[in-house]
mmCIF file of C-alpha atoms in Angstrom:
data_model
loop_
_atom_site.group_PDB
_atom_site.id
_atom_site.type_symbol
_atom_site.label_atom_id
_atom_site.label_comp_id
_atom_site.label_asym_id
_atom_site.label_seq_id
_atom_site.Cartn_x
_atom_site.Cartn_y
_atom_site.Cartn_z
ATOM 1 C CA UNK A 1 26.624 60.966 -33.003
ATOM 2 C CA UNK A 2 27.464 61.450 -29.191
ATOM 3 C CA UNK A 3 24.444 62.055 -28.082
ATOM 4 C CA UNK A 4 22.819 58.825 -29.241
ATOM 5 C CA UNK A 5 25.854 56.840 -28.212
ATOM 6 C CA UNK A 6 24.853 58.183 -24.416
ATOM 7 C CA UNK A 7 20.897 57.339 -25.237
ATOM 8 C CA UNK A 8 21.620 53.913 -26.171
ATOM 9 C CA UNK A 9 23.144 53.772 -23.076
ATOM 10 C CA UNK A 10 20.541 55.223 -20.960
ATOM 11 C CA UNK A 11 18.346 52.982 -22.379
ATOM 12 C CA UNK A 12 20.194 49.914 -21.930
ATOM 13 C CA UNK A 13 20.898 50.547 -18.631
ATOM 14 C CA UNK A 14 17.008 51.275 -18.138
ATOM 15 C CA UNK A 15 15.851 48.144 -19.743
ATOM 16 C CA UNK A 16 18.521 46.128 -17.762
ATOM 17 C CA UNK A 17 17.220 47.244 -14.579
ATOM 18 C CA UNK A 18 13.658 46.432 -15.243
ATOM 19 C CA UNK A 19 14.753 43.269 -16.369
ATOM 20 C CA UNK A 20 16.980 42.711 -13.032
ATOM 21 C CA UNK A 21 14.010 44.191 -10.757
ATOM 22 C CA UNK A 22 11.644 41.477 -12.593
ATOM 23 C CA UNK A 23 13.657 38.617 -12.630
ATOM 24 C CA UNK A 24 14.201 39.347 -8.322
ATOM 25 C CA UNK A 25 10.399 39.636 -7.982
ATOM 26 C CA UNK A 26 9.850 36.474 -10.069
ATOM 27 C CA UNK A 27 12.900 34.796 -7.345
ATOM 28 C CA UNK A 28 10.953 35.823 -4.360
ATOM 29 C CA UNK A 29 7.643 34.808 -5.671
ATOM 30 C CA UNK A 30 9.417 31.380 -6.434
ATOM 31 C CA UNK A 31 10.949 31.164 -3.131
ATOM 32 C CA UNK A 32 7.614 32.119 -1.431
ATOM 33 C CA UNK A 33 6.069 29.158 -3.628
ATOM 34 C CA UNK A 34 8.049 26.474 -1.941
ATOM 35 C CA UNK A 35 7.724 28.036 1.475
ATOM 36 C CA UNK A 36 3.754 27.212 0.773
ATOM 37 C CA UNK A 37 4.228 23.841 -0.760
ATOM 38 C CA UNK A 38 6.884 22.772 2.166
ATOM 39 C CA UNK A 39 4.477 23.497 4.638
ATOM 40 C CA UNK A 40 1.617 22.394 3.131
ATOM 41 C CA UNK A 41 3.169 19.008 2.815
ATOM 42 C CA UNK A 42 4.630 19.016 6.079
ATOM 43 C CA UNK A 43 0.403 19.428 7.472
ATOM 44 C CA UNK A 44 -0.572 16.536 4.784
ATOM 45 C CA UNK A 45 2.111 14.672 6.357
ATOM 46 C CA UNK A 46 0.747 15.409 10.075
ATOM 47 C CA UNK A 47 -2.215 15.256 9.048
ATOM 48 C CA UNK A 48 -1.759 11.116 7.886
ATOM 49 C CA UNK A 49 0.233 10.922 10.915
ATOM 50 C CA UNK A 50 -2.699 12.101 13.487
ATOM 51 C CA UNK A 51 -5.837 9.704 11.493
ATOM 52 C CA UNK A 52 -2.462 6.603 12.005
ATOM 53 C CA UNK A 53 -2.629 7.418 15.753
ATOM 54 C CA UNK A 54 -6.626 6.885 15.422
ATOM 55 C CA UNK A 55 -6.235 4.016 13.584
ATOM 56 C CA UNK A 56 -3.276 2.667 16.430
ATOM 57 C CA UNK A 57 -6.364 3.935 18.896
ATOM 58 C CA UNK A 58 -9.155 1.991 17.358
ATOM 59 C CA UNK A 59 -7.235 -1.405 17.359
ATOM 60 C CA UNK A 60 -6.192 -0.573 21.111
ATOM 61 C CA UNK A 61 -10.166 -0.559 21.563
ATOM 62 C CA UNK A 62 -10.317 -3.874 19.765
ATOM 63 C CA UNK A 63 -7.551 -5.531 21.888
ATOM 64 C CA UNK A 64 -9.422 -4.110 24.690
ATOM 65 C CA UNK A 65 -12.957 -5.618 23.523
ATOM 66 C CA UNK A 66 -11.570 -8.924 22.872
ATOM 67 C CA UNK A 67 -9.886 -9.079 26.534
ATOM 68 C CA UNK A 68 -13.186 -8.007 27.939
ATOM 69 C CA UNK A 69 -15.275 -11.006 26.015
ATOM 70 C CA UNK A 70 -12.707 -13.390 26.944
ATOM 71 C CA UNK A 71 -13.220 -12.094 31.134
ATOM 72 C CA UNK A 72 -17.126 -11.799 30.229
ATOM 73 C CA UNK A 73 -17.224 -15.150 28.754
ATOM 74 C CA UNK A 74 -15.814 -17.121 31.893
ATOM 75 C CA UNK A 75 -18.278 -15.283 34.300
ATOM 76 C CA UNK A 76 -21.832 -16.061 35.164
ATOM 77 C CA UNK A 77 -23.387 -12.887 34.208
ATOM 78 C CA UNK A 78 -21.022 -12.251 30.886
ATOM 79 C CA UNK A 79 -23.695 -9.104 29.624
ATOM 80 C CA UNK A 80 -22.413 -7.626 32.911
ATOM 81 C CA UNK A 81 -19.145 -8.073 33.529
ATOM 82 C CA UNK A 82 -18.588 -7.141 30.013
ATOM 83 C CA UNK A 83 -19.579 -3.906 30.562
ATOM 84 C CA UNK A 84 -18.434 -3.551 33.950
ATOM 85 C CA UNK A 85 -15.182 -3.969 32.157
ATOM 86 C CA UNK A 86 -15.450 -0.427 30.544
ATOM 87 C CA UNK A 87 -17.668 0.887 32.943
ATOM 88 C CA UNK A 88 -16.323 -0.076 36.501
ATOM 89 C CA UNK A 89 -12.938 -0.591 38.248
ATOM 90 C CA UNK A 90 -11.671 -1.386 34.997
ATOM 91 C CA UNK A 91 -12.653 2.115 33.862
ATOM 92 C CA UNK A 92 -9.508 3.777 34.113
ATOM 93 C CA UNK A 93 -7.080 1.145 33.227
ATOM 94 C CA UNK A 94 -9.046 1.062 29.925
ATOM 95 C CA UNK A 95 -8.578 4.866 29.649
ATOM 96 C CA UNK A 96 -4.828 4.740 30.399
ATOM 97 C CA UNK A 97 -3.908 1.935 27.939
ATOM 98 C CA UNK A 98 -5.233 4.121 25.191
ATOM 99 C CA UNK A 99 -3.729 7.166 26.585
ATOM 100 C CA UNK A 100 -0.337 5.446 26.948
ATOM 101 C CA UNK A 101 0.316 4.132 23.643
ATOM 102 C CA UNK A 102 3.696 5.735 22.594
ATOM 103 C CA UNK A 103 3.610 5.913 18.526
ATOM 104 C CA UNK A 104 5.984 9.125 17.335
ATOM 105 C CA UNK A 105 5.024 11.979 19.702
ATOM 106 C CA UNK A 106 1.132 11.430 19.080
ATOM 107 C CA UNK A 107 -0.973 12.634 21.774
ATOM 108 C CA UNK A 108 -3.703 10.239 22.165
ATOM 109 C CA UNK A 109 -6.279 11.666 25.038
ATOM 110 C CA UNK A 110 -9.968 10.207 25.878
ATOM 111 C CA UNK A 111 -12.405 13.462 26.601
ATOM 112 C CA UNK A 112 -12.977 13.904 30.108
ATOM 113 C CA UNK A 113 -11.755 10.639 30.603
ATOM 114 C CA UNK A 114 -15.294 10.266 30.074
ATOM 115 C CA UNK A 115 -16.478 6.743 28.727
ATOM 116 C CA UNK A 116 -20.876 6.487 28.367
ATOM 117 C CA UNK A 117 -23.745 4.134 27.468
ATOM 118 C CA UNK A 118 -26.012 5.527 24.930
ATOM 119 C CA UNK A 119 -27.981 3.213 22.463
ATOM 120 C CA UNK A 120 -26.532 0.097 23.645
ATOM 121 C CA UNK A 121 -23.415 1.211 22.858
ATOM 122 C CA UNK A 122 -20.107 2.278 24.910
ATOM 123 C CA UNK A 123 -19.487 5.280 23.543
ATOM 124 C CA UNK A 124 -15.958 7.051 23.716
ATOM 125 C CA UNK A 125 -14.525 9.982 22.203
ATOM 126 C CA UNK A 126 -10.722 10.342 21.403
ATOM 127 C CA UNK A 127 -8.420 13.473 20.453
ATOM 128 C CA UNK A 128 -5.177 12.694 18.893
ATOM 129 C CA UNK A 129 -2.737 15.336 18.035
ATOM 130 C CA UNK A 130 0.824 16.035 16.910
ATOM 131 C CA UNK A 131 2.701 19.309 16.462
ATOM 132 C CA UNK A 132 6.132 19.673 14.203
ATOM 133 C CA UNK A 133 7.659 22.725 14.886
ATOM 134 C CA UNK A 134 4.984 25.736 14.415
ATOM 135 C CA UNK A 135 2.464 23.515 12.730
ATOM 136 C CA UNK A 136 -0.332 21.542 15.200
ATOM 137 C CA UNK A 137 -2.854 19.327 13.786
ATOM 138 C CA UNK A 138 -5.876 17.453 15.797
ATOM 139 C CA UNK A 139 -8.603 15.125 15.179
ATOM 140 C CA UNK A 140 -11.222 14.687 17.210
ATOM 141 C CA UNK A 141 -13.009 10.954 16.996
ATOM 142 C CA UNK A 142 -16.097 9.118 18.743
ATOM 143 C CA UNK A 143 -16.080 5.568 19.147
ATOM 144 C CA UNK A 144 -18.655 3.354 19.755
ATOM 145 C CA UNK A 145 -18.614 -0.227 21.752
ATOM 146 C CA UNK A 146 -21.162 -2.819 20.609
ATOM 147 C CA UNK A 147 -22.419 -3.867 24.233
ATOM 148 C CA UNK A 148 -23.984 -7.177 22.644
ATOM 149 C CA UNK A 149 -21.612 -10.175 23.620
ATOM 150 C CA UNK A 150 -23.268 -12.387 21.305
ATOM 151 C CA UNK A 151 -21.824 -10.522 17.901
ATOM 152 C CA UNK A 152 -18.597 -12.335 18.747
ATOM 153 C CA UNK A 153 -18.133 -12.680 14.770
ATOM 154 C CA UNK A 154 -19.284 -9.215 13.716
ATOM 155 C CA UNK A 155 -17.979 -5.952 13.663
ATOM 156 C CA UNK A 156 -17.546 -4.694 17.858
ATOM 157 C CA UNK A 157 -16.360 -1.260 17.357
ATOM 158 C CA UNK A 158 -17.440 1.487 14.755
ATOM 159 C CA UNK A 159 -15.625 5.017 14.261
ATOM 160 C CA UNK A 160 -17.855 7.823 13.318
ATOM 161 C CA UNK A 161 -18.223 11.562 13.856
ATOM 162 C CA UNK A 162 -14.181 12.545 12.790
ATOM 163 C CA UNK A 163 -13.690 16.164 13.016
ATOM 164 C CA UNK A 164 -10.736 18.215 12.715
ATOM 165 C CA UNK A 165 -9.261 20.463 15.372
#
């Protein structure tokens, strides 16, 4: 009888610590689980964050287009001076109001400072980004500028060509 009493044991013990090995493994794959989701939701959360600052960006641009009608509108040449607006001296103050607008640590940055005429369109293309801690997400966005003065009523500025960083 003594020497099934002690294999009972044995085998309790055994089962118990293949049970106890099991149930850690299950706790670290658990733990590793919600490391993933956490940080995944922390990127969907920058990520919302970074298209906001384009969106912020693109009604910048539409304060900006509207100023520039109203300055065009007044002058004798308004096709011109409209465009000088983004083109010429005005260039760079145009560049730095986008660049300065201060929304929750989002980067807003115009390429190059480069602004260019292509179709009959002011073209423009904007990087946004925001970092949290080890995680860094950027969009990259091209914006185009009607140059027709006379679409007063229609839409004056069109997104297009969003990429991720």
């Amino acid at each position: 009888m003594r020497k099934k009493l002690g294999s009972i044991m044995v085998t309790t013990l055994f089962c118990f610590s293949i049970l106890s090995i099991l149930c850690l493994s299950c706790l670290d794959i658990i733990r590793s689980n919600n490391d993933i989701i956490s940080v995944y939701e922390e990127s969907l959360n920058l990520q919302y964050e970074v298209k906001g600052g384009l969106n912020l960006a693109h009604s910048k641009i539409l304060e900006e287009v509207d100023k520039a009608i109203e300055i065009a509108i007044k002058d004798e040449y308004p096709e011109d001076k409209y465009k000088d607006y983004f083109l010429g001296s005005n260039k760079i103050n145009f560049i730095k109001s986008i660049e300065s607008l201060d929304c929750e640590n989002i980067i807003l940055d115009v390429i190059n400072n480069k602004i260019y005429t292509e179709d009959n369109y002011i073209k423009l293309d904007i990087t946004c980004s925001k970092s949290n801690k080890e995680i860094k997400k950027s969009v990259r966005c091209s914006f185009k500028i009607s140059m027709n003065i006379e679409d007063i009523n229609k839409n004056k500025v069109y997104k297009y060509n969003y990429k991720e960083i």
